[in-house]
XYZ file of C-alpha atoms in Angstrom:
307
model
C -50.842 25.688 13.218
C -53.249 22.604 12.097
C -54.528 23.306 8.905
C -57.533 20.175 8.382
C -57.328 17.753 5.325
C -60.748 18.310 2.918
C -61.479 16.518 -0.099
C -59.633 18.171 -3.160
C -56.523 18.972 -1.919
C -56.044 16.032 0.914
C -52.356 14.685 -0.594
C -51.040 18.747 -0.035
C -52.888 18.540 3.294
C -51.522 15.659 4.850
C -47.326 16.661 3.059
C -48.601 19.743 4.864
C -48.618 18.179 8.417
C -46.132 16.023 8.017
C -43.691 17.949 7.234
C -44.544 20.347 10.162
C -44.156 16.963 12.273
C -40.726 16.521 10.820
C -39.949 20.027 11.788
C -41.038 19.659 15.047
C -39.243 16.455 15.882
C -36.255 17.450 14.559
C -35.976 20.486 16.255
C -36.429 19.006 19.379
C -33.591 16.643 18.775
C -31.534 18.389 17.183
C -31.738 21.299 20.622
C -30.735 18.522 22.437
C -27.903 17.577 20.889
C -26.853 20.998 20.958
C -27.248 20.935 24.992
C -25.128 18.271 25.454
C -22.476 19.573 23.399
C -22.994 22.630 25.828
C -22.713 20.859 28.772
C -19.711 18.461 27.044
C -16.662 18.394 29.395
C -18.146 18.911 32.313
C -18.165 17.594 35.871
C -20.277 14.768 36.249
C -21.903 16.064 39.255
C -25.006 16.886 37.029
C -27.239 14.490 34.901
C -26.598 16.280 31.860
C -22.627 16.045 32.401
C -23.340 12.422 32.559
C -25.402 12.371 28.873
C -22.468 14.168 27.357
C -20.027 11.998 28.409
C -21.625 9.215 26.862
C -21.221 10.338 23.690
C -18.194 12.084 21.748
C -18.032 15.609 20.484
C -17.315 14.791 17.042
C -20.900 12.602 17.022
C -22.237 14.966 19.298
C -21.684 17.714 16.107
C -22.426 15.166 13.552
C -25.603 14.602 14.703
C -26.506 18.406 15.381
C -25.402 18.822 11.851
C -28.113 15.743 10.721
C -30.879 18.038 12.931
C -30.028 20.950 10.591
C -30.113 19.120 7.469
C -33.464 17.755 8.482
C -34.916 21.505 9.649
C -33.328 22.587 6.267
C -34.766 20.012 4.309
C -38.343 19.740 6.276
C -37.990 24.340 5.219
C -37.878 22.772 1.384
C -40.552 21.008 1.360
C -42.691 23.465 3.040
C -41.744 26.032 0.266
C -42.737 23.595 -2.220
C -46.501 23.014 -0.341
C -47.365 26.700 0.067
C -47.884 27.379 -3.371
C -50.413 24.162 -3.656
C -52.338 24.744 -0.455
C -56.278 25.527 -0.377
C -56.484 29.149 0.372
C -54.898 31.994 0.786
C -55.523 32.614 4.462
C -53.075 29.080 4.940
C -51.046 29.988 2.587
C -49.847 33.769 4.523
C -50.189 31.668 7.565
C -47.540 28.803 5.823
C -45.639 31.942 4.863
C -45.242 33.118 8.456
C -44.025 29.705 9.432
C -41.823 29.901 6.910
C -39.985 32.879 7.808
C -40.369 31.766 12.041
C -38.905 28.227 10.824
C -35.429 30.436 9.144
C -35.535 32.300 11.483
C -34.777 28.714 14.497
C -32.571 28.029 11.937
C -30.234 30.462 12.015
C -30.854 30.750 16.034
C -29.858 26.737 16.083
C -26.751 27.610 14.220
C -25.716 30.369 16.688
C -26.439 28.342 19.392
C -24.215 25.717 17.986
C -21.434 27.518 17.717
C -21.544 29.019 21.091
C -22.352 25.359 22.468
C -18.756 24.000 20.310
C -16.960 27.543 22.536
C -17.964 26.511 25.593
C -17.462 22.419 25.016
C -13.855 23.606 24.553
C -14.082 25.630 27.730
C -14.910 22.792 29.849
C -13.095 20.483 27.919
C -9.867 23.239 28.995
C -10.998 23.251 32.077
C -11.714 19.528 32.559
C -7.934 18.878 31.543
C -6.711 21.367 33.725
C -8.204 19.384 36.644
C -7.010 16.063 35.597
C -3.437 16.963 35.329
C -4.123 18.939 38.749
C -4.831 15.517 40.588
C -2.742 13.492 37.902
C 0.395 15.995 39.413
C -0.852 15.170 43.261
C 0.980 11.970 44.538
C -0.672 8.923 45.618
C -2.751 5.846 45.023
C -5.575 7.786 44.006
C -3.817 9.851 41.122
C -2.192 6.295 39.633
C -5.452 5.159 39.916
C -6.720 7.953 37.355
C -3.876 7.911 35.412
C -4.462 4.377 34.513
C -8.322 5.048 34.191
C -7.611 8.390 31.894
C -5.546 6.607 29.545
C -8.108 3.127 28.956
C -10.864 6.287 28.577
C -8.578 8.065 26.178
C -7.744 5.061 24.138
C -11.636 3.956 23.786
C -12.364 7.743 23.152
C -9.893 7.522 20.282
C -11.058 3.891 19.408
C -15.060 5.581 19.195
C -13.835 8.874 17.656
C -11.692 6.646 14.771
C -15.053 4.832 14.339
C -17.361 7.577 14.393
C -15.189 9.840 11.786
C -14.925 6.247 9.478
C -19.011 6.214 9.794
C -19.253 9.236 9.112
C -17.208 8.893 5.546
C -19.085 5.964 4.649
C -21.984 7.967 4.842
C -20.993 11.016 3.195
C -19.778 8.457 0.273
C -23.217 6.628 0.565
C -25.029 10.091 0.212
C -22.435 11.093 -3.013
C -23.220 7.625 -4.401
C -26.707 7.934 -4.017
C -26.851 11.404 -5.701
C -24.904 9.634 -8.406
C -26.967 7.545 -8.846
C -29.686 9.506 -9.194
C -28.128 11.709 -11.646
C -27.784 8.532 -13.351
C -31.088 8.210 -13.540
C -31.805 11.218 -14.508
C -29.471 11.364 -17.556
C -31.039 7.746 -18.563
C -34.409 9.660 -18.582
C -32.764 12.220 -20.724
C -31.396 9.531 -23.373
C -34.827 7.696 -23.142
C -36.530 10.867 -24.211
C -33.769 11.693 -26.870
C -33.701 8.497 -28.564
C -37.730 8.379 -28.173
C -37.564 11.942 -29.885
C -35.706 10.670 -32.486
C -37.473 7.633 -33.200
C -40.545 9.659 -33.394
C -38.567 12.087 -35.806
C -37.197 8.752 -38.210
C -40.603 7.706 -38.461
C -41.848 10.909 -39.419
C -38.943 11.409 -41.765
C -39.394 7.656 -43.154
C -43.359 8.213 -43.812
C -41.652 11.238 -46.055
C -38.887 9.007 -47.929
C -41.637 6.817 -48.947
C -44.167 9.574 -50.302
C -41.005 10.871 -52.110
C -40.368 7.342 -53.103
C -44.261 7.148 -54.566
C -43.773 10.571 -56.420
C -40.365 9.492 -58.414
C -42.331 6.597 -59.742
C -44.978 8.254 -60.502
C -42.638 11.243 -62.098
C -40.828 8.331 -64.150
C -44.042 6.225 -65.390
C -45.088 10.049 -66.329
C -41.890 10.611 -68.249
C -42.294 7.143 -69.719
C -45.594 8.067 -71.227
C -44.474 11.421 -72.258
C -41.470 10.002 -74.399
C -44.304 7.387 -76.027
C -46.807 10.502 -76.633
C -43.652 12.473 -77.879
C -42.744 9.666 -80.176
C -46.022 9.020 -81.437
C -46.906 12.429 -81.954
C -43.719 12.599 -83.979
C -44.522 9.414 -86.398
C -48.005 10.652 -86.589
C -46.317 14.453 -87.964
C -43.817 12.749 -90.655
C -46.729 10.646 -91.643
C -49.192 13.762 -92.428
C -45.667 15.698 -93.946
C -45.543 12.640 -95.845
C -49.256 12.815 -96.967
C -49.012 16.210 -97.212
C -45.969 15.982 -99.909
C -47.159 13.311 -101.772
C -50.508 15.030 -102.754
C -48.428 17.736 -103.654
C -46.196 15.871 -105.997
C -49.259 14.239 -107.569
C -51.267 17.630 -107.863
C -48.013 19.396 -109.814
C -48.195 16.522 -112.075
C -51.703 16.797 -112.874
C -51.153 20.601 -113.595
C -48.539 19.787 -115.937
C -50.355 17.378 -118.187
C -53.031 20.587 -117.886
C -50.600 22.911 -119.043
C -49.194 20.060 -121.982
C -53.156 19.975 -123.156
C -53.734 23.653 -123.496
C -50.360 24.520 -124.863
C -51.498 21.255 -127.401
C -54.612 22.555 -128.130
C -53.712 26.032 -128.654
C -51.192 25.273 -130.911
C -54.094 23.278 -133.406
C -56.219 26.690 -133.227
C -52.964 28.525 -134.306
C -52.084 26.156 -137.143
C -55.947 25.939 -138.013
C -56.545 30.573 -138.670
C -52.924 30.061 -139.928
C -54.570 28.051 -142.642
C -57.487 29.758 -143.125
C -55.772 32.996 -143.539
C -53.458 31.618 -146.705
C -56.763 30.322 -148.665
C -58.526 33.566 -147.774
C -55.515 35.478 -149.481
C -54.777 33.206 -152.341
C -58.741 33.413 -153.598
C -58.801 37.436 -153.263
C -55.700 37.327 -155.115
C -56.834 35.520 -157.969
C -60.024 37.470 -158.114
C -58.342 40.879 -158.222
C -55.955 39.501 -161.297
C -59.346 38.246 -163.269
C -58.307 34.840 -163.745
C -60.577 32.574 -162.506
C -58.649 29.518 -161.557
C -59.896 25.732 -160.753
C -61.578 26.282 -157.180
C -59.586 24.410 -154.836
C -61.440 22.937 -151.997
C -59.406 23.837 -149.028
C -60.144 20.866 -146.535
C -59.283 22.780 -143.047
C -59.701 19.542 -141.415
C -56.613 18.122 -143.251
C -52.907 19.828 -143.099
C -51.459 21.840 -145.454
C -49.275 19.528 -148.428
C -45.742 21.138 -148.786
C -43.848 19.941 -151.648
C -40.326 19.759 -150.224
C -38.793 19.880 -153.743
């Protein structure tokens, strides 16, 4: 399935096909390597006994095990695309791939497995005939012996290397992930300490409005404690007022009182008089006896004799 690149979506398009390139590719190399592990151990009559002898069983795995991580991986991506392709006729036909593609999988894995069985078979049987011929007498079976054990050694010498190469890449792969979990938790920290940046400035912006309103609140208690004191003079000033009129208004009430308690005393002392001439004349008219008439001058006091 070719699903054609158009304008809005041509990135997902061409991941699309690659990816389906990838798959295809591997697969085809990664059934071959599964062949020759097959066909491992075998005479070399045949043209494919003569590809797996080149190569080891131990590589010969290693690199059917690469195939599978690249099928595996190329499955990924695919899972990834088929949410972002076009329409929704390629995406139930990306499905269906999907589910043929897990489907090779597993069948590669089988196959595999039943290729590493019957390596071992020929490999058993393969050993069986060497010591068969390496038993028979003759120049021809010190011939092999001598040939078996320079292959063994370089077999052993390429296995040694093979299993080293493949540690140093399984520690390159661990290193890499490393790595990029590295990464990742320096993103993380980035983002924290951006976060809280963002969060001190925010937090600084509201220490100095705070900052602003205690200055304001103490210029305002400032001015408060002047108004307070100033209302207080100005209240002891009017008490002040208020008390001296009073003083000055009780002594103007007493002189008042001392001028009407004065006068009234003159009026008494003035019909006190009045009323003793008024009796002394009646008297002296009731006895007859006209005496000398005595000018009673009100205006002037009364003359006691104190003898």
């Amino acid at each position: 399935m070719e699903v054609k690149a158009s304008s809005p979506t041509d990135v997902v398009i061409e991941e699309f096909n690659k990816t389906k390139k990838d798959w295809d590719d591997g697969y085809v190399q990664t059934l071959d390597h599964i062949h020759a592990i097959e066909n491992y151990g075998k005479s070399r009559s045949t043209a494919t006994g003569d590809v797996a002898k080149k190569d080891s069983l131990p590589r010969l795995n290693g690199l059917a095990q690469d195939g599978l991580s690249l099928l595996t991986t190329a499955q990924f991506n695919l899972d990834l695309l088929v949410p972002q392709l076009p329409t929704d006729d390629h995406i139930q036909n990306a499905r269906m791939l999907l589910l043929s593609w897990s489907k090779q999988i597993q069948s590669l894995r089988s196959s595999l497995r039943h290729a590493n069985l019957q390596a071992k078979s020929n490999m058993r049987k393969a050993a069986k005939e060497e010591r068969e011929l390496l038993l028979g007498g003759g120049e021809e079976s010190t011939v092999r012996r001598r040939n078996l054990q320079t292959k063994a050694g370089m077999t052993s010498a390429a296995e040694s290397i093979t299993e080293s190469l493949r540690r140093t890449r399984q520690l390159m792969v661990q290193e890499v992930e490393r790595s990029g979990n590295t990464l990742m938790a320096f993103e993380e920290s980035t983002g924290v300490l951006k976060k809280a940046e963002s969060e001190y400035k925010g937090h600084r912006s509201l220490l100095m409005r705070t900052r602003n309103l205690l200055s304001t609140m103490k210029r305002q208690d400032v001015i408060d404690k002047i108004i307070g004191i100033v209302g207080a003079v100005i209240f002891l000033l009017v008490v002040l007022y208020v008390v001296s009129k009073r003083i000055g208004i009780l002594k103007l009430k007493n002189i008042a009182l001392a001028s009407i308690k004065a006068a009234m005393a003159n009026k008494a002392e003035i019909v006190e008089r009045a009323d003793v001439g008024g009796a002394m004349n009646h008297m002296g008219r009731v006895n007859g006896h006209v005496g000398p008439n005595v000018d009673f001058n009100l205006e002037q006091p009364m003359m006691h004799d104190e003898l």
